[in-house]
PDB file of C-alpha atoms in Angstrom:
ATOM      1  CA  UNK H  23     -36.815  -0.494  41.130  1.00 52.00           C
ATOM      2  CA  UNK H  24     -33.310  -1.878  40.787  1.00 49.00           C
ATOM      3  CA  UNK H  25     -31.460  -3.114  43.556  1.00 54.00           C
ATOM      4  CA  UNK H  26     -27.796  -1.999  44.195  1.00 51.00           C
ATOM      5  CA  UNK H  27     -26.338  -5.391  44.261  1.00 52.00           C
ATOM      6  CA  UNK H  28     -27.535  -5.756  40.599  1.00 52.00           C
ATOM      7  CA  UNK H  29     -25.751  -2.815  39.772  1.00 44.00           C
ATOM      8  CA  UNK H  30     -22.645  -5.077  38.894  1.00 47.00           C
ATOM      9  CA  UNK H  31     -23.945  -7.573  37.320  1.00 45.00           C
ATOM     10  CA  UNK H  32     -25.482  -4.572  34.899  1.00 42.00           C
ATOM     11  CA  UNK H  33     -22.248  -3.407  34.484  1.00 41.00           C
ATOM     12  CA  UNK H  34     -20.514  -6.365  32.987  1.00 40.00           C
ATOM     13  CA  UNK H  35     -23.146  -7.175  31.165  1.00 37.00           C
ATOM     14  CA  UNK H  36     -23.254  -3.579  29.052  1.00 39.00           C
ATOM     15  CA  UNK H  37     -19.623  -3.891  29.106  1.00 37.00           C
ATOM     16  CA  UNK H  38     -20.092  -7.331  27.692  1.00 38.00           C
ATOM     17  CA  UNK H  39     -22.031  -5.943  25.153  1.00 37.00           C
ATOM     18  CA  UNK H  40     -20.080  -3.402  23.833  1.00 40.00           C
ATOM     19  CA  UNK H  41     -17.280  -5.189  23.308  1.00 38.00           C
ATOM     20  CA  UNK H  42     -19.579  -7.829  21.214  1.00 39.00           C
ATOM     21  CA  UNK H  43     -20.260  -4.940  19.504  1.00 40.00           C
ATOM     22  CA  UNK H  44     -16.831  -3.623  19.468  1.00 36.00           C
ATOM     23  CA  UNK H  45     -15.718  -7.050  17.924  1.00 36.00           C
ATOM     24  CA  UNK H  46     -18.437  -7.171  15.105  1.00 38.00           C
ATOM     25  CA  UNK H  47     -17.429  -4.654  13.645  1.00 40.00           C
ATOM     26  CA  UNK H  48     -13.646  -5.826  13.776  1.00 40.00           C
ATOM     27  CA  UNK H  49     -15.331  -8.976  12.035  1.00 45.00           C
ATOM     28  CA  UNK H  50     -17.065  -6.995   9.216  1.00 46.00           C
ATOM     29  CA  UNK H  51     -13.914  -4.618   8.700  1.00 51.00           C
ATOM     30  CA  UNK H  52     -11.908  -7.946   8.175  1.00 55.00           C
ATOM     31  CA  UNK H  53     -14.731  -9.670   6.533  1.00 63.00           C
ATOM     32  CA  UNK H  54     -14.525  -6.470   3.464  1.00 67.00           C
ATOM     33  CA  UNK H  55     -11.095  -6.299   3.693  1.00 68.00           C
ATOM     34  CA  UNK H  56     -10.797 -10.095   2.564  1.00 81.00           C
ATOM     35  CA  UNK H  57     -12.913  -9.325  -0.890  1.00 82.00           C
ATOM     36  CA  UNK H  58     -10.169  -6.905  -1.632  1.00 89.00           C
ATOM     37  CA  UNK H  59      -6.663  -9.123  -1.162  1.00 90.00           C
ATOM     38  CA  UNK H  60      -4.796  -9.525  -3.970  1.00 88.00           C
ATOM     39  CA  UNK H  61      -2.007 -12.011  -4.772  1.00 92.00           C
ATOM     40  CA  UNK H  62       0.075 -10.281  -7.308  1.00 96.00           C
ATOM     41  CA  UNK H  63       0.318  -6.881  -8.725  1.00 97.00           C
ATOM     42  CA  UNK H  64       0.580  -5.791 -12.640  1.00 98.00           C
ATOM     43  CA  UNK H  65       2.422  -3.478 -14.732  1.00 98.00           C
ATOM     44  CA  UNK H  66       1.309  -2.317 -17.636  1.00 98.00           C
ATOM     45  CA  UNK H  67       0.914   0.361 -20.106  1.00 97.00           C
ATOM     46  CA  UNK H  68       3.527   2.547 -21.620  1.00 97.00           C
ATOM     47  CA  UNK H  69       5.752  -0.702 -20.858  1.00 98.00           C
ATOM     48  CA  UNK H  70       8.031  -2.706 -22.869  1.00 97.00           C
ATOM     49  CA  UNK H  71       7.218  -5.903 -20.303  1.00 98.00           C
ATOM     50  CA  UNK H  72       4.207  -5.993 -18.957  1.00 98.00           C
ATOM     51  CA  UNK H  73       4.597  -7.827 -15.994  1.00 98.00           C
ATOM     52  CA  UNK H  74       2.286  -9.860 -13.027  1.00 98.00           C
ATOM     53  CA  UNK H  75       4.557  -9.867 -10.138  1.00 98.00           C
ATOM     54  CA  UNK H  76       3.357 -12.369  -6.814  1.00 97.00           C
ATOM     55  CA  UNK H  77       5.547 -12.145  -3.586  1.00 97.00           C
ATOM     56  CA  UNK H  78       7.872 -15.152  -4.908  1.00 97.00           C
ATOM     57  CA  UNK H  79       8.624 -12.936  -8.186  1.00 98.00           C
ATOM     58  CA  UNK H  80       9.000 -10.039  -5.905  1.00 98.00           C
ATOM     59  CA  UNK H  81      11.571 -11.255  -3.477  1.00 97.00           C
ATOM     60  CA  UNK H  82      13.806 -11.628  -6.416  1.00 98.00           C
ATOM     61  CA  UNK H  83      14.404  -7.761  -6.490  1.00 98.00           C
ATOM     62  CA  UNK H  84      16.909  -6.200  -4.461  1.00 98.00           C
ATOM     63  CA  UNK H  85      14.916  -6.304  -0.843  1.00 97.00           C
ATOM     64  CA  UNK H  86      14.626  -3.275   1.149  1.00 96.00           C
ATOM     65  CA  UNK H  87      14.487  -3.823   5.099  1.00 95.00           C
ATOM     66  CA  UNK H  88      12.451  -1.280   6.580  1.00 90.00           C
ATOM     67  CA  UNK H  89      12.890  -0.298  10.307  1.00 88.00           C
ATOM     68  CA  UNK H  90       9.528   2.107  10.817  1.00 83.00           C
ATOM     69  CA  UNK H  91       7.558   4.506   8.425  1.00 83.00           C
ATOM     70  CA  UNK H  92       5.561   7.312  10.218  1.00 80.00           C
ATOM     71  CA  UNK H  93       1.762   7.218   9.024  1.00 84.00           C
ATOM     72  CA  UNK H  94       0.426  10.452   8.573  1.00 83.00           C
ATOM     73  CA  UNK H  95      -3.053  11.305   6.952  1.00 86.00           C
ATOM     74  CA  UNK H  96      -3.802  14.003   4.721  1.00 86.00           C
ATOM     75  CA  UNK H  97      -5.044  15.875   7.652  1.00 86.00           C
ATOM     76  CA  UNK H  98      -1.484  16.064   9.303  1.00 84.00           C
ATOM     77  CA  UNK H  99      -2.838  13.258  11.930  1.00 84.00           C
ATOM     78  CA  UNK H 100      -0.742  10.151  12.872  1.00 87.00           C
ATOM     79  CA  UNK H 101      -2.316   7.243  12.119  1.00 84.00           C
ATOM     80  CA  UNK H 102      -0.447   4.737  13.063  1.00 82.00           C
ATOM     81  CA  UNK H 103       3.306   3.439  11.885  1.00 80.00           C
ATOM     82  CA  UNK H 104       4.026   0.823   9.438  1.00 81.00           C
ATOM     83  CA  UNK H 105       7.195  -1.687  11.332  1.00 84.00           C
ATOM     84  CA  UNK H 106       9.885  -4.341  10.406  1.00 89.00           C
ATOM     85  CA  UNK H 107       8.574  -4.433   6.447  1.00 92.00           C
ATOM     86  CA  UNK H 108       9.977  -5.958   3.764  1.00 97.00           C
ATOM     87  CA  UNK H 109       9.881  -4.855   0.115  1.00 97.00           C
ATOM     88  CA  UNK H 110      11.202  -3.792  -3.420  1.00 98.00           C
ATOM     89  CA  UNK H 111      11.569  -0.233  -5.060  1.00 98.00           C
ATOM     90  CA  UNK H 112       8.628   0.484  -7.130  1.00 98.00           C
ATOM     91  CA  UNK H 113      11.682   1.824  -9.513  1.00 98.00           C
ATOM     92  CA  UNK H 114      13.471  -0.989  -9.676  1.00 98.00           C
ATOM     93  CA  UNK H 115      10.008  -2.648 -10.951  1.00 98.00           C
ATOM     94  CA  UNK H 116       9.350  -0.024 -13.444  1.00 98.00           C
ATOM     95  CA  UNK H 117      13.140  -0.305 -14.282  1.00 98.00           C
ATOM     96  CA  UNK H 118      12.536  -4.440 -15.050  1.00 98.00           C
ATOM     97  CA  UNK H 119       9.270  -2.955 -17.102  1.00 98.00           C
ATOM     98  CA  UNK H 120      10.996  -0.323 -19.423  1.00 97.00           C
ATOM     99  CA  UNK H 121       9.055   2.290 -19.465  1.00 97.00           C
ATOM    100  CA  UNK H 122       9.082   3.187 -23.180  1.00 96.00           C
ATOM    101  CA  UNK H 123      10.592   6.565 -24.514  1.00 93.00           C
ATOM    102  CA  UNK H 124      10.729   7.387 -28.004  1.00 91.00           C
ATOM    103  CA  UNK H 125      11.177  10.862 -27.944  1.00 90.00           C
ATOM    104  CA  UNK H 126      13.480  13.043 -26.056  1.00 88.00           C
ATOM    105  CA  UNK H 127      10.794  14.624 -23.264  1.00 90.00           C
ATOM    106  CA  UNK H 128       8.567  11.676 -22.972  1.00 91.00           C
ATOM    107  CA  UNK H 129       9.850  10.830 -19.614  1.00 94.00           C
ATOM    108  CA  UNK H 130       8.732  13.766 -18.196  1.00 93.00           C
ATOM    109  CA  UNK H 131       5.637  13.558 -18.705  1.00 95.00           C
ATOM    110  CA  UNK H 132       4.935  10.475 -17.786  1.00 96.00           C
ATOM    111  CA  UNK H 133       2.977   9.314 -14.598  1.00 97.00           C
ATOM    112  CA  UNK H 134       2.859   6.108 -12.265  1.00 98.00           C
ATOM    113  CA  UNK H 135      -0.564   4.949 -11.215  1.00 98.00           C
ATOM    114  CA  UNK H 136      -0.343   2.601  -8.202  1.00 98.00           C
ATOM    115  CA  UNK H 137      -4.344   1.524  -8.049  1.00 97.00           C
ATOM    116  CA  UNK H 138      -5.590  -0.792  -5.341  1.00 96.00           C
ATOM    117  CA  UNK H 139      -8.399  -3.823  -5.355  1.00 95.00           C
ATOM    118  CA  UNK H 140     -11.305  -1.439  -4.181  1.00 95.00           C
ATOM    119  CA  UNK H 141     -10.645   1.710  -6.411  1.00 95.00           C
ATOM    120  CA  UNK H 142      -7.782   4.007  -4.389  1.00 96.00           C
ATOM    121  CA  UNK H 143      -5.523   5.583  -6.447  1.00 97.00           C
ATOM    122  CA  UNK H 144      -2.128   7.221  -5.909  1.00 97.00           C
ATOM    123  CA  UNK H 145       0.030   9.439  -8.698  1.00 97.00           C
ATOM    124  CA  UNK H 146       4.077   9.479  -9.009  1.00 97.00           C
ATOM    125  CA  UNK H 147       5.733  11.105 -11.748  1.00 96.00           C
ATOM    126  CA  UNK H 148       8.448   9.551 -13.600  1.00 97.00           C
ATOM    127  CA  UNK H 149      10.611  12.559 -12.173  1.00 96.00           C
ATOM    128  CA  UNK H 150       9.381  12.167  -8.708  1.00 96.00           C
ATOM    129  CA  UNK H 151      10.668   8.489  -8.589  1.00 97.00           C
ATOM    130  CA  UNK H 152      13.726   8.582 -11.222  1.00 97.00           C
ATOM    131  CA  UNK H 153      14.878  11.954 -10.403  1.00 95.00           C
ATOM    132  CA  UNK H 154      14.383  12.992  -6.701  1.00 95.00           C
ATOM    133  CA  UNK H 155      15.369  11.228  -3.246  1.00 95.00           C
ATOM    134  CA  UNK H 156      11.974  10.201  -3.168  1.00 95.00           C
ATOM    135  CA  UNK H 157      12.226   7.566  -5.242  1.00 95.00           C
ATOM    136  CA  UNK H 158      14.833   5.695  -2.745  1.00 96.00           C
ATOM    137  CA  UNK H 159      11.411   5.600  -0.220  1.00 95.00           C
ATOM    138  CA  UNK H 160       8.488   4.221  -2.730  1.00 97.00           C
ATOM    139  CA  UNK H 161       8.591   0.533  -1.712  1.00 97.00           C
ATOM    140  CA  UNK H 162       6.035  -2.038  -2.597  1.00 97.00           C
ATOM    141  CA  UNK H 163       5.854  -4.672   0.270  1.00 96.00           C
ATOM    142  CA  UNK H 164       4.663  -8.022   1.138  1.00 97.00           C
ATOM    143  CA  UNK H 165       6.186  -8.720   4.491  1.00 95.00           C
ATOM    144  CA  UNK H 166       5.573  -6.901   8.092  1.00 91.00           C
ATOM    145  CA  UNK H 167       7.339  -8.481  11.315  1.00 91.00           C
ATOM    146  CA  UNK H 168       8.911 -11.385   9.206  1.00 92.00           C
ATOM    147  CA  UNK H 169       4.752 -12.587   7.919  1.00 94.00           C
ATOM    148  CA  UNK H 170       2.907 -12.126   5.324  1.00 95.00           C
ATOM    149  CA  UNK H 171       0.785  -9.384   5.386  1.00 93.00           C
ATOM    150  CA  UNK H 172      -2.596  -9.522   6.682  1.00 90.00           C
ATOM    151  CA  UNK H 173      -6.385  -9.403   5.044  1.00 91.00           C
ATOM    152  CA  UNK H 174      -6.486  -5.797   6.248  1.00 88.00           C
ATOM    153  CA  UNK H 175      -3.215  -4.871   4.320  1.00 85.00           C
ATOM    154  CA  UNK H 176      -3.319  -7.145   1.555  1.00 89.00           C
ATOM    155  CA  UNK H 177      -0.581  -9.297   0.466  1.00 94.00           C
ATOM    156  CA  UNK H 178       0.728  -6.584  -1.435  1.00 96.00           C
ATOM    157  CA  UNK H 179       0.939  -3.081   0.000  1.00 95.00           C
ATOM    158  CA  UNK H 180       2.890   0.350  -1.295  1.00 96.00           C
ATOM    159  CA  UNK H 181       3.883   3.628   1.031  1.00 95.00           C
ATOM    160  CA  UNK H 182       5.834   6.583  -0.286  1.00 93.00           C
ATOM    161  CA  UNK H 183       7.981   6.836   2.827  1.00 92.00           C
ATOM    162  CA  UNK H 184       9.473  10.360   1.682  1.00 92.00           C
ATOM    163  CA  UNK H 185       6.469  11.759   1.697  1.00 90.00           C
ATOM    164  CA  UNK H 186       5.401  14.421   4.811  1.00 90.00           C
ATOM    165  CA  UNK H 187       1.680  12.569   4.626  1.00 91.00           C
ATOM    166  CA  UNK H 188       2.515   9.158   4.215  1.00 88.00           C
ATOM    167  CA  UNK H 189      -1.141   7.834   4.379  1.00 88.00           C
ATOM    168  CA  UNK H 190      -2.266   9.620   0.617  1.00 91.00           C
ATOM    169  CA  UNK H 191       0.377   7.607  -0.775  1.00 93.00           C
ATOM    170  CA  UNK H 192      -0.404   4.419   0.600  1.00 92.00           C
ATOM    171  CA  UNK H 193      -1.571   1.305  -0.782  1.00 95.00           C
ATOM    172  CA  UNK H 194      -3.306  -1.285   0.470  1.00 93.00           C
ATOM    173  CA  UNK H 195      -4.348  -4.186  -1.742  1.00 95.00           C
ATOM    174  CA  UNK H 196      -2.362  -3.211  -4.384  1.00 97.00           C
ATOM    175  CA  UNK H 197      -3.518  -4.724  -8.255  1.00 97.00           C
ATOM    176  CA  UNK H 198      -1.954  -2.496 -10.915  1.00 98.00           C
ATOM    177  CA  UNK H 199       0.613   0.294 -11.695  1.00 98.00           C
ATOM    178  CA  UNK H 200      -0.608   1.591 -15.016  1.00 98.00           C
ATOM    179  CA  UNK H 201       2.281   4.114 -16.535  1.00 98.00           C
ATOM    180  CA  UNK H 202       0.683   6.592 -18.949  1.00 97.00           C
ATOM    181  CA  UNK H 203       2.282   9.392 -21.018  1.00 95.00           C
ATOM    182  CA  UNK H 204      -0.277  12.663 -19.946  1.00 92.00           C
ATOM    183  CA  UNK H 205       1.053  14.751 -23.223  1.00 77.00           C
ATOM    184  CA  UNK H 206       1.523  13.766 -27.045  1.00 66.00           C
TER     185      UNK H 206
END
């Protein structure tokens, strides 16, 4: 039979427990988010420049100082907010790029693929970010509360701030933004 005046010593040790627990699996998610940092990002496809862009290259784009961005899942749900970044336009990258155009409509129908380190994906059209206000809030960043970012971020990070759900637009461990024409 236990005795009462174990009954603490029970206590801290579950809680003790958990919260070894708790903090393995903090260690794993930071352990799989370190296989997926990436140092620069590349641009490439219907390009005139293809470009590899690291934070150094990046910083020499007009900055954009963010205050807070809202993160919302696809769900509706907050999940969190993104503070104090630092970044560049993803359309004043593409604009250093050149996205080519021969004829007269191939602009619009061209895409933006923003593709992170493990696989995620997110889709802009060249009229989304060239031709509505929502261009102004695309920002590819490297900096949160004046640091690098973290493993679990990536160096280099993207978030469609115009968006309603900010969280299906955004990037962590960003590696490529592929432009493709989606009609001949």
């Amino acid at each position: 039979m236990l005795k009462i005046s174990r009954l603490p010593h029970l206590f801290f040790l579950v809680v003790a427990l958990a919260c070894s627990a708790a903090s393995l699996a903090v260690d794993k998610k930071t352990d799989e988010a370190v296989s997926f940092v990436t140092q620069r990002v590349t641009v490439f496809g219907e390009v005139e420049h293809k470009l590899s862009l690291g934070v150094a290259e990046l910083r020499r784009f007009p900055l954009q100082r963010i205050g807070e961005t809202n993160l919302v899942c696809q769900s509706g749900a907050e999940a969190g907010k993104l503070e104090n970044f630092v970044g560049v336009r993803l359309r004043d990258i593409l604009e250093k790029a050149t996205i080519i155009s021969r004829e007269h409509n191939d602009l619009k129908k061209t895409i933006i693929i923003a593709t992170a380190s493990d696989g995620y994906k997110a889709v802009f059209s060249w009229n989304e970010l060239f031709n509505s206000p929502l261009g102004e809030g695309v920002i590819v960043f490297f900096e949160k509360n004046g640091a690098p970012l973290d493993d679990i971020e990536g160096r280099l990070a993207m978030v469609s701030m115009q968006d309603l759900r900010t969280g299906p637009r955004h990037v962590r461990w960003l590696q490529g933004i592929e432009v493709l024409r989606v009609a001949q």
